[in-house]
């Protein structure tokens, strides 16, 4: 099978984006892992699959597969890249919003005159069941005992699960050790993305994210939203926050409980290409 794709990225969080009209058009988990290899494949953090709309009033349905072949619910940087690609294909006007459906819910997107893309990522959900996370009741912070020591964190779903750990200095945070220990903790039955949050000022934070099924990425859109939601819930953050990640800056705006969180940042096309794959399988299955 020959797969045509577009290579895109949001602040270095990179993707292949391709179209599928049926299950047979999606490579197997094993093929996705092979393609994600940065030495012998294309190299990417996630594969984004565009499908025909499943819901009335939407422009596209998309699915997200991590570099390890696992399917996940949502991707903020990926949503911005998809919005850019779909709008470009359709020559959509800048003031015409796009409505995109995904396993993590419906996302509204707007292309701004300054070239950035804004997406509404839904209402942050702090209930443990939404992640899911095993806890007796919702709480502002939780405690985990891990092989690397005790960890305190806030938890929130942005259509996908996030644990946010506040640190003194993001650059020195133990991302490579604490990240996988929390990601794979048994109290997160579907694993979790792990953010390391440094608060610089009420409107400025630094963040590193260890993404489940990928490892640390240059940027994570839903991770930025989660960090601001958790930080704002605890009091110190403003309604609009600049989030500096290793790959660059994202802007997150969250008015507060019951309101959607908006993510704004760049979405770039690197190149278009095609690649031969051994065959397709049912999405997310091993081959």
PDB file of C-alpha atoms in Angstrom:
ATOM      1  CA  UNK A   1       0.000   0.000   0.000  1.00  0.00           C
ATOM      2  CA  UNK A   2       1.333   3.450  -0.879  1.00  0.00           C
ATOM      3  CA  UNK A   3       0.495   6.114   1.682  1.00  0.00           C
ATOM      4  CA  UNK A   4       0.392   9.791   0.691  1.00  0.00           C
ATOM      5  CA  UNK A   5       1.017  12.098   3.645  1.00  0.00           C
ATOM      6  CA  UNK A   6       1.725  15.669   4.690  1.00  0.00           C
ATOM      7  CA  UNK A   7       4.451  16.251   7.286  1.00  0.00           C
ATOM      8  CA  UNK A   8       3.442  19.054   9.675  1.00  0.00           C
ATOM      9  CA  UNK A   9       4.454  20.386  13.062  1.00  0.00           C
ATOM     10  CA  UNK A  10       3.411  22.762  15.801  1.00  0.00           C
ATOM     11  CA  UNK A  11       6.531  24.128  17.532  1.00  0.00           C
ATOM     12  CA  UNK A  12       8.432  20.966  16.651  1.00  0.00           C
ATOM     13  CA  UNK A  13       5.705  18.581  17.863  1.00  0.00           C
ATOM     14  CA  UNK A  14       5.579  16.763  14.535  1.00  0.00           C
ATOM     15  CA  UNK A  15       3.018  14.700  12.668  1.00  0.00           C
ATOM     16  CA  UNK A  16       2.217  12.870   9.511  1.00  0.00           C
ATOM     17  CA  UNK A  17      -1.298  13.678   8.311  1.00  0.00           C
ATOM     18  CA  UNK A  18      -3.095  11.455   5.813  1.00  0.00           C
ATOM     19  CA  UNK A  19      -6.577  10.672   4.528  1.00  0.00           C
ATOM     20  CA  UNK A  20      -8.535   7.493   5.153  1.00  0.00           C
ATOM     21  CA  UNK A  21     -11.955   6.489   3.895  1.00  0.00           C
ATOM     22  CA  UNK A  22     -12.076   3.133   5.706  1.00  0.00           C
ATOM     23  CA  UNK A  23     -10.223   0.919   8.234  1.00  0.00           C
ATOM     24  CA  UNK A  24      -8.121  -0.604   5.450  1.00  0.00           C
ATOM     25  CA  UNK A  25      -6.529   2.793   4.802  1.00  0.00           C
ATOM     26  CA  UNK A  26      -4.972   3.012   8.282  1.00  0.00           C
ATOM     27  CA  UNK A  27      -1.599   1.274   8.751  1.00  0.00           C
ATOM     28  CA  UNK A  28      -1.328  -1.262  11.542  1.00  0.00           C
ATOM     29  CA  UNK A  29       0.244  -0.408  14.889  1.00  0.00           C
ATOM     30  CA  UNK A  30       3.427  -2.177  13.847  1.00  0.00           C
ATOM     31  CA  UNK A  31       3.617  -0.153  10.632  1.00  0.00           C
ATOM     32  CA  UNK A  32       3.015   3.110  12.484  1.00  0.00           C
ATOM     33  CA  UNK A  33       5.836   2.286  14.892  1.00  0.00           C
ATOM     34  CA  UNK A  34       8.123   1.584  11.936  1.00  0.00           C
ATOM     35  CA  UNK A  35       7.180   4.820  10.196  1.00  0.00           C
ATOM     36  CA  UNK A  36       7.687   6.864  13.371  1.00  0.00           C
ATOM     37  CA  UNK A  37      11.339   5.818  13.675  1.00  0.00           C
ATOM     38  CA  UNK A  38      13.510   8.876  13.103  1.00  0.00           C
ATOM     39  CA  UNK A  39      16.429   6.885  11.645  1.00  0.00           C
ATOM     40  CA  UNK A  40      14.725   4.309   9.442  1.00  0.00           C
ATOM     41  CA  UNK A  41      11.227   5.778   8.900  1.00  0.00           C
ATOM     42  CA  UNK A  42       9.674   9.199   8.405  1.00  0.00           C
ATOM     43  CA  UNK A  43       9.858  10.210  12.052  1.00  0.00           C
ATOM     44  CA  UNK A  44       6.926  11.727  13.957  1.00  0.00           C
ATOM     45  CA  UNK A  45       5.369  12.109  17.389  1.00  0.00           C
ATOM     46  CA  UNK A  46       1.837  11.329  16.174  1.00  0.00           C
ATOM     47  CA  UNK A  47       0.046  10.170  13.044  1.00  0.00           C
ATOM     48  CA  UNK A  48      -3.162  12.110  12.313  1.00  0.00           C
ATOM     49  CA  UNK A  49      -5.811  10.341  10.239  1.00  0.00           C
ATOM     50  CA  UNK A  50      -8.438  12.434   8.430  1.00  0.00           C
ATOM     51  CA  UNK A  51     -11.774  10.750   7.794  1.00  0.00           C
ATOM     52  CA  UNK A  52     -15.100  11.916   6.331  1.00  0.00           C
ATOM     53  CA  UNK A  53     -17.368  13.668   8.852  1.00  0.00           C
ATOM     54  CA  UNK A  54     -19.313  11.341  11.133  1.00  0.00           C
ATOM     55  CA  UNK A  55     -21.413  14.074  12.706  1.00  0.00           C
ATOM     56  CA  UNK A  56     -23.683  16.590  10.983  1.00  0.00           C
ATOM     57  CA  UNK A  57     -22.291  20.097  10.863  1.00  0.00           C
ATOM     58  CA  UNK A  58     -18.625  19.077  11.112  1.00  0.00           C
ATOM     59  CA  UNK A  59     -15.898  19.516   8.494  1.00  0.00           C
ATOM     60  CA  UNK A  60     -13.800  16.441   9.258  1.00  0.00           C
ATOM     61  CA  UNK A  61     -13.341  13.586  11.698  1.00  0.00           C
ATOM     62  CA  UNK A  62      -9.791  12.874  12.839  1.00  0.00           C
ATOM     63  CA  UNK A  63      -8.014  10.156  14.798  1.00  0.00           C
ATOM     64  CA  UNK A  64      -4.636  10.294  16.564  1.00  0.00           C
ATOM     65  CA  UNK A  65      -2.028   7.548  16.857  1.00  0.00           C
ATOM     66  CA  UNK A  66       1.098   7.907  18.970  1.00  0.00           C
ATOM     67  CA  UNK A  67       4.565   6.907  17.820  1.00  0.00           C
ATOM     68  CA  UNK A  68       4.157   3.571  19.635  1.00  0.00           C
ATOM     69  CA  UNK A  69       1.065   2.767  17.536  1.00  0.00           C
ATOM     70  CA  UNK A  70      -1.484   3.350  20.312  1.00  0.00           C
ATOM     71  CA  UNK A  71      -4.591   5.389  19.560  1.00  0.00           C
ATOM     72  CA  UNK A  72      -5.338   8.364  21.819  1.00  0.00           C
ATOM     73  CA  UNK A  73      -8.221  10.759  22.231  1.00  0.00           C
ATOM     74  CA  UNK A  74      -6.936  14.259  21.537  1.00  0.00           C
ATOM     75  CA  UNK A  75      -3.969  16.371  20.399  1.00  0.00           C
ATOM     76  CA  UNK A  76      -3.953  20.171  20.591  1.00  0.00           C
ATOM     77  CA  UNK A  77      -1.004  20.854  18.285  1.00  0.00           C
ATOM     78  CA  UNK A  78      -2.344  18.208  15.912  1.00  0.00           C
ATOM     79  CA  UNK A  79      -5.782  19.845  15.873  1.00  0.00           C
ATOM     80  CA  UNK A  80      -4.203  23.137  14.838  1.00  0.00           C
ATOM     81  CA  UNK A  81      -2.266  21.428  12.040  1.00  0.00           C
ATOM     82  CA  UNK A  82      -5.405  19.678  10.809  1.00  0.00           C
ATOM     83  CA  UNK A  83      -7.299  22.978  10.817  1.00  0.00           C
ATOM     84  CA  UNK A  84      -4.533  24.582   8.761  1.00  0.00           C
ATOM     85  CA  UNK A  85      -4.500  21.710   6.244  1.00  0.00           C
ATOM     86  CA  UNK A  86      -8.282  21.446   5.861  1.00  0.00           C
ATOM     87  CA  UNK A  87      -8.657  25.219   5.470  1.00  0.00           C
ATOM     88  CA  UNK A  88      -5.881  25.315   2.878  1.00  0.00           C
ATOM     89  CA  UNK A  89      -7.430  22.503   0.877  1.00  0.00           C
ATOM     90  CA  UNK A  90     -10.825  24.194   0.876  1.00  0.00           C
ATOM     91  CA  UNK A  91      -9.500  27.738   0.477  1.00  0.00           C
ATOM     92  CA  UNK A  92     -11.530  28.625   3.560  1.00  0.00           C
ATOM     93  CA  UNK A  93     -11.751  32.270   4.531  1.00  0.00           C
ATOM     94  CA  UNK A  94      -9.887  33.346   7.640  1.00  0.00           C
ATOM     95  CA  UNK A  95     -13.100  34.366   9.401  1.00  0.00           C
ATOM     96  CA  UNK A  96     -14.833  31.067   8.656  1.00  0.00           C
ATOM     97  CA  UNK A  97     -14.527  28.756  11.698  1.00  0.00           C
ATOM     98  CA  UNK A  98     -13.959  25.036  11.228  1.00  0.00           C
ATOM     99  CA  UNK A  99     -15.732  22.371  13.270  1.00  0.00           C
ATOM    100  CA  UNK A 100     -13.689  19.201  13.686  1.00  0.00           C
ATOM    101  CA  UNK A 101     -14.773  15.972  15.362  1.00  0.00           C
ATOM    102  CA  UNK A 102     -12.476  13.550  17.203  1.00  0.00           C
ATOM    103  CA  UNK A 103     -12.561  10.782  19.830  1.00  0.00           C
ATOM    104  CA  UNK A 104     -11.864  13.525  22.396  1.00  0.00           C
ATOM    105  CA  UNK A 105     -14.846  15.606  21.313  1.00  0.00           C
ATOM    106  CA  UNK A 106     -15.713  18.411  18.909  1.00  0.00           C
ATOM    107  CA  UNK A 107     -13.083  21.131  18.391  1.00  0.00           C
ATOM    108  CA  UNK A 108     -13.743  24.594  16.976  1.00  0.00           C
ATOM    109  CA  UNK A 109     -10.834  26.138  15.043  1.00  0.00           C
ATOM    110  CA  UNK A 110     -10.066  29.562  13.607  1.00  0.00           C
ATOM    111  CA  UNK A 111      -7.229  30.721  11.358  1.00  0.00           C
ATOM    112  CA  UNK A 112      -6.073  34.142  12.499  1.00  0.00           C
ATOM    113  CA  UNK A 113      -4.879  36.977  10.254  1.00  0.00           C
ATOM    114  CA  UNK A 114      -1.459  36.834  11.960  1.00  0.00           C
ATOM    115  CA  UNK A 115      -0.960  33.268  10.693  1.00  0.00           C
ATOM    116  CA  UNK A 116      -1.555  31.531  14.009  1.00  0.00           C
ATOM    117  CA  UNK A 117      -4.321  28.978  14.557  1.00  0.00           C
ATOM    118  CA  UNK A 118      -6.684  28.971  17.555  1.00  0.00           C
ATOM    119  CA  UNK A 119      -8.621  25.911  18.685  1.00  0.00           C
ATOM    120  CA  UNK A 120     -11.236  25.522  21.412  1.00  0.00           C
ATOM    121  CA  UNK A 121     -10.235  22.332  23.232  1.00  0.00           C
ATOM    122  CA  UNK A 122     -13.379  21.904  25.316  1.00  0.00           C
ATOM    123  CA  UNK A 123     -14.113  22.406  29.009  1.00  0.00           C
ATOM    124  CA  UNK A 124     -11.405  21.067  31.357  1.00  0.00           C
ATOM    125  CA  UNK A 125     -12.733  18.161  33.418  1.00  0.00           C
ATOM    126  CA  UNK A 126     -11.179  17.650  36.855  1.00  0.00           C
ATOM    127  CA  UNK A 127     -13.173  14.553  37.827  1.00  0.00           C
ATOM    128  CA  UNK A 128     -10.888  11.512  38.274  1.00  0.00           C
ATOM    129  CA  UNK A 129     -13.162   9.297  36.162  1.00  0.00           C
ATOM    130  CA  UNK A 130     -12.670  11.552  33.128  1.00  0.00           C
ATOM    131  CA  UNK A 131      -8.970  10.722  32.825  1.00  0.00           C
ATOM    132  CA  UNK A 132      -9.457   7.936  34.115  1.00  0.00           C
ATOM    133  CA  UNK A 133      -7.600   8.046  37.439  1.00  0.00           C
ATOM    134  CA  UNK A 134      -8.294   5.921  40.520  1.00  0.00           C
ATOM    135  CA  UNK A 135      -9.153   8.239  43.411  1.00  0.00           C
ATOM    136  CA  UNK A 136     -11.752   8.199  46.176  1.00  0.00           C
ATOM    137  CA  UNK A 137     -12.961  11.691  45.298  1.00  0.00           C
ATOM    138  CA  UNK A 138     -11.914  14.788  43.312  1.00  0.00           C
ATOM    139  CA  UNK A 139      -9.186  16.881  44.941  1.00  0.00           C
ATOM    140  CA  UNK A 140      -7.029  19.880  43.955  1.00  0.00           C
ATOM    141  CA  UNK A 141      -3.899  17.710  44.241  1.00  0.00           C
ATOM    142  CA  UNK A 142      -3.106  14.034  44.535  1.00  0.00           C
ATOM    143  CA  UNK A 143      -0.215  11.962  45.865  1.00  0.00           C
ATOM    144  CA  UNK A 144       1.494   9.039  44.146  1.00  0.00           C
ATOM    145  CA  UNK A 145       4.227   6.750  45.411  1.00  0.00           C
ATOM    146  CA  UNK A 146       6.469   5.819  42.481  1.00  0.00           C
ATOM    147  CA  UNK A 147       9.791   4.061  42.001  1.00  0.00           C
ATOM    148  CA  UNK A 148      11.358   7.529  41.741  1.00  0.00           C
ATOM    149  CA  UNK A 149       9.797   8.747  45.000  1.00  0.00           C
ATOM    150  CA  UNK A 150       6.585  10.529  46.042  1.00  0.00           C
ATOM    151  CA  UNK A 151       4.903  12.838  43.541  1.00  0.00           C
ATOM    152  CA  UNK A 152       2.316  15.573  44.087  1.00  0.00           C
ATOM    153  CA  UNK A 153       0.258  16.664  41.077  1.00  0.00           C
ATOM    154  CA  UNK A 154      -2.982  18.068  39.766  1.00  0.00           C
ATOM    155  CA  UNK A 155      -5.065  16.014  37.318  1.00  0.00           C
ATOM    156  CA  UNK A 156      -7.335  17.119  34.479  1.00  0.00           C
ATOM    157  CA  UNK A 157      -8.781  15.848  31.215  1.00  0.00           C
ATOM    158  CA  UNK A 158      -8.522  18.025  28.095  1.00  0.00           C
ATOM    159  CA  UNK A 159     -10.197  15.312  26.054  1.00  0.00           C
ATOM    160  CA  UNK A 160      -7.137  13.258  27.051  1.00  0.00           C
ATOM    161  CA  UNK A 161      -5.552  12.677  30.493  1.00  0.00           C
ATOM    162  CA  UNK A 162      -2.935  14.911  32.113  1.00  0.00           C
ATOM    163  CA  UNK A 163      -1.039  14.964  35.395  1.00  0.00           C
ATOM    164  CA  UNK A 164       0.597  18.336  36.103  1.00  0.00           C
ATOM    165  CA  UNK A 165       3.532  18.555  38.521  1.00  0.00           C
ATOM    166  CA  UNK A 166       4.647  21.965  39.717  1.00  0.00           C
ATOM    167  CA  UNK A 167       8.444  22.371  39.752  1.00  0.00           C
ATOM    168  CA  UNK A 168      10.870  25.155  40.671  1.00  0.00           C
ATOM    169  CA  UNK A 169      12.682  25.059  37.345  1.00  0.00           C
ATOM    170  CA  UNK A 170      11.334  23.264  34.274  1.00  0.00           C
ATOM    171  CA  UNK A 171      14.788  23.056  32.679  1.00  0.00           C
ATOM    172  CA  UNK A 172      16.027  20.921  35.583  1.00  0.00           C
ATOM    173  CA  UNK A 173      12.867  18.835  36.065  1.00  0.00           C
ATOM    174  CA  UNK A 174      13.384  15.027  36.181  1.00  0.00           C
ATOM    175  CA  UNK A 175      11.267  14.487  33.066  1.00  0.00           C
ATOM    176  CA  UNK A 176      13.067  11.339  31.887  1.00  0.00           C
ATOM    177  CA  UNK A 177      12.614   9.496  35.186  1.00  0.00           C
ATOM    178  CA  UNK A 178       9.466  10.850  36.841  1.00  0.00           C
ATOM    179  CA  UNK A 179       7.623  11.144  33.516  1.00  0.00           C
ATOM    180  CA  UNK A 180       7.488   7.415  32.704  1.00  0.00           C
ATOM    181  CA  UNK A 181       6.982   6.493  36.381  1.00  0.00           C
ATOM    182  CA  UNK A 182       3.791   8.573  36.524  1.00  0.00           C
ATOM    183  CA  UNK A 183       2.688   7.782  32.947  1.00  0.00           C
ATOM    184  CA  UNK A 184       2.597   4.048  33.671  1.00  0.00           C
ATOM    185  CA  UNK A 185       1.366   4.135  37.278  1.00  0.00           C
ATOM    186  CA  UNK A 186      -1.434   1.578  37.842  1.00  0.00           C
ATOM    187  CA  UNK A 187      -3.766   4.303  39.145  1.00  0.00           C
ATOM    188  CA  UNK A 188      -3.867   5.573  35.534  1.00  0.00           C
ATOM    189  CA  UNK A 189      -5.355   2.522  33.759  1.00  0.00           C
ATOM    190  CA  UNK A 190      -5.008   4.160  30.305  1.00  0.00           C
ATOM    191  CA  UNK A 191      -1.710   5.861  31.171  1.00  0.00           C
ATOM    192  CA  UNK A 192      -1.318   9.640  31.380  1.00  0.00           C
ATOM    193  CA  UNK A 193       0.557  12.595  29.908  1.00  0.00           C
ATOM    194  CA  UNK A 194       2.826  14.220  32.488  1.00  0.00           C
ATOM    195  CA  UNK A 195       3.537  17.963  32.576  1.00  0.00           C
ATOM    196  CA  UNK A 196       6.278  19.707  34.571  1.00  0.00           C
ATOM    197  CA  UNK A 197       5.111  23.276  35.261  1.00  0.00           C
ATOM    198  CA  UNK A 198       7.225  26.238  36.330  1.00  0.00           C
ATOM    199  CA  UNK A 199       5.228  29.389  37.106  1.00  0.00           C
ATOM    200  CA  UNK A 200       7.257  32.486  36.193  1.00  0.00           C
ATOM    201  CA  UNK A 201       4.462  35.058  36.576  1.00  0.00           C
ATOM    202  CA  UNK A 202       0.633  34.980  36.559  1.00  0.00           C
ATOM    203  CA  UNK A 203       0.676  35.336  32.758  1.00  0.00           C
ATOM    204  CA  UNK A 204       3.842  33.355  31.974  1.00  0.00           C
ATOM    205  CA  UNK A 205       4.862  29.735  32.600  1.00  0.00           C
ATOM    206  CA  UNK A 206       7.478  27.280  31.390  1.00  0.00           C
ATOM    207  CA  UNK A 207       6.483  23.698  30.660  1.00  0.00           C
ATOM    208  CA  UNK A 208       7.922  20.356  29.623  1.00  0.00           C
ATOM    209  CA  UNK A 209       5.665  17.403  28.803  1.00  0.00           C
ATOM    210  CA  UNK A 210       6.319  13.668  28.801  1.00  0.00           C
ATOM    211  CA  UNK A 211       3.648  12.327  26.448  1.00  0.00           C
ATOM    212  CA  UNK A 212       2.312   8.814  26.858  1.00  0.00           C
ATOM    213  CA  UNK A 213       3.422   6.524  24.084  1.00  0.00           C
ATOM    214  CA  UNK A 214       5.964   9.072  22.802  1.00  0.00           C
ATOM    215  CA  UNK A 215       8.247  10.460  25.530  1.00  0.00           C
ATOM    216  CA  UNK A 216       9.176  14.105  25.919  1.00  0.00           C
ATOM    217  CA  UNK A 217       8.078  16.207  22.950  1.00  0.00           C
ATOM    218  CA  UNK A 218       9.104  19.658  21.807  1.00  0.00           C
ATOM    219  CA  UNK A 219       5.619  20.928  22.564  1.00  0.00           C
ATOM    220  CA  UNK A 220       2.236  19.597  23.689  1.00  0.00           C
ATOM    221  CA  UNK A 221      -0.925  21.602  23.060  1.00  0.00           C
ATOM    222  CA  UNK A 222      -3.275  19.758  25.390  1.00  0.00           C
ATOM    223  CA  UNK A 223      -0.431  19.693  27.942  1.00  0.00           C
ATOM    224  CA  UNK A 224      -0.244  23.495  27.789  1.00  0.00           C
ATOM    225  CA  UNK A 225      -4.020  23.700  28.300  1.00  0.00           C
ATOM    226  CA  UNK A 226      -3.843  21.249  31.204  1.00  0.00           C
ATOM    227  CA  UNK A 227      -1.024  23.160  32.893  1.00  0.00           C
ATOM    228  CA  UNK A 228      -2.928  26.440  32.718  1.00  0.00           C
ATOM    229  CA  UNK A 229      -6.163  24.828  33.895  1.00  0.00           C
ATOM    230  CA  UNK A 230      -4.468  23.227  36.898  1.00  0.00           C
ATOM    231  CA  UNK A 231      -2.452  26.361  37.679  1.00  0.00           C
ATOM    232  CA  UNK A 232      -5.493  28.606  37.364  1.00  0.00           C
ATOM    233  CA  UNK A 233      -7.552  26.281  39.534  1.00  0.00           C
ATOM    234  CA  UNK A 234      -4.918  26.651  42.245  1.00  0.00           C
ATOM    235  CA  UNK A 235      -5.076  30.445  41.984  1.00  0.00           C
ATOM    236  CA  UNK A 236      -1.786  31.905  40.734  1.00  0.00           C
ATOM    237  CA  UNK A 237      -2.460  32.070  36.976  1.00  0.00           C
ATOM    238  CA  UNK A 238      -4.256  34.697  34.904  1.00  0.00           C
ATOM    239  CA  UNK A 239      -7.003  34.107  32.332  1.00  0.00           C
ATOM    240  CA  UNK A 240      -4.508  34.277  29.439  1.00  0.00           C
ATOM    241  CA  UNK A 241      -1.071  32.733  29.826  1.00  0.00           C
ATOM    242  CA  UNK A 242       2.014  32.483  27.620  1.00  0.00           C
ATOM    243  CA  UNK A 243       3.328  28.909  27.825  1.00  0.00           C
ATOM    244  CA  UNK A 244       6.976  28.460  26.864  1.00  0.00           C
ATOM    245  CA  UNK A 245       7.889  24.925  25.797  1.00  0.00           C
ATOM    246  CA  UNK A 246      11.197  23.613  24.395  1.00  0.00           C
ATOM    247  CA  UNK A 247       9.878  24.205  20.856  1.00  0.00           C
ATOM    248  CA  UNK A 248       8.495  27.701  21.414  1.00  0.00           C
ATOM    249  CA  UNK A 249       5.507  29.600  22.793  1.00  0.00           C
ATOM    250  CA  UNK A 250       1.808  28.746  22.903  1.00  0.00           C
ATOM    251  CA  UNK A 251      -0.960  31.003  24.203  1.00  0.00           C
ATOM    252  CA  UNK A 252      -3.684  29.530  26.401  1.00  0.00           C
ATOM    253  CA  UNK A 253      -6.836  31.339  27.471  1.00  0.00           C
ATOM    254  CA  UNK A 254      -9.221  29.850  30.025  1.00  0.00           C
ATOM    255  CA  UNK A 255     -11.880  32.127  31.579  1.00  0.00           C
ATOM    256  CA  UNK A 256     -12.627  29.575  34.298  1.00  0.00           C
ATOM    257  CA  UNK A 257     -14.927  26.681  35.314  1.00  0.00           C
ATOM    258  CA  UNK A 258     -17.543  25.733  32.754  1.00  0.00           C
ATOM    259  CA  UNK A 259     -15.761  27.613  29.955  1.00  0.00           C
ATOM    260  CA  UNK A 260     -13.803  26.281  27.001  1.00  0.00           C
ATOM    261  CA  UNK A 261     -10.028  26.498  26.996  1.00  0.00           C
ATOM    262  CA  UNK A 262      -8.525  28.103  23.875  1.00  0.00           C
ATOM    263  CA  UNK A 263      -5.113  27.202  22.488  1.00  0.00           C
ATOM    264  CA  UNK A 264      -3.277  29.432  19.998  1.00  0.00           C
ATOM    265  CA  UNK A 265      -0.021  28.827  18.175  1.00  0.00           C
ATOM    266  CA  UNK A 266       1.646  28.124  14.833  1.00  0.00           C
ATOM    267  CA  UNK A 267       0.902  25.194  12.524  1.00  0.00           C
ATOM    268  CA  UNK A 268       3.435  24.591   9.767  1.00  0.00           C
ATOM    269  CA  UNK A 269       3.743  22.277   6.760  1.00  0.00           C
ATOM    270  CA  UNK A 270       7.225  20.804   6.315  1.00  0.00           C
ATOM    271  CA  UNK A 271       6.697  18.772   3.137  1.00  0.00           C
ATOM    272  CA  UNK A 272       4.443  16.314   1.315  1.00  0.00           C
ATOM    273  CA  UNK A 273       5.458  12.799   0.382  1.00  0.00           C
ATOM    274  CA  UNK A 274       4.491   9.168   0.091  1.00  0.00           C
ATOM    275  CA  UNK A 275       5.742   5.949   1.623  1.00  0.00           C
ATOM    276  CA  UNK A 276       5.164   2.259   0.991  1.00  0.00           C
ATOM    277  CA  UNK A 277       3.674   0.313   3.895  1.00  0.00           C
ATOM    278  CA  UNK A 278       3.417  -3.444   4.245  1.00  0.00           C
ATOM    279  CA  UNK A 279      -0.320  -3.383   4.685  1.00  0.00           C
ATOM    280  CA  UNK A 280      -3.122  -2.019   6.773  1.00  0.00           C
ATOM    281  CA  UNK A 281      -4.880  -3.512   9.745  1.00  0.00           C
ATOM    282  CA  UNK A 282      -7.636  -2.591  12.102  1.00  0.00           C
ATOM    283  CA  UNK A 283      -6.617   0.697  13.656  1.00  0.00           C
ATOM    284  CA  UNK A 284      -4.716   0.386  16.881  1.00  0.00           C
ATOM    285  CA  UNK A 285      -4.257  -3.385  16.615  1.00  0.00           C
ATOM    286  CA  UNK A 286      -0.928  -5.181  16.649  1.00  0.00           C
ATOM    287  CA  UNK A 287       0.333  -6.998  13.578  1.00  0.00           C
TER     288      UNK A 287
END
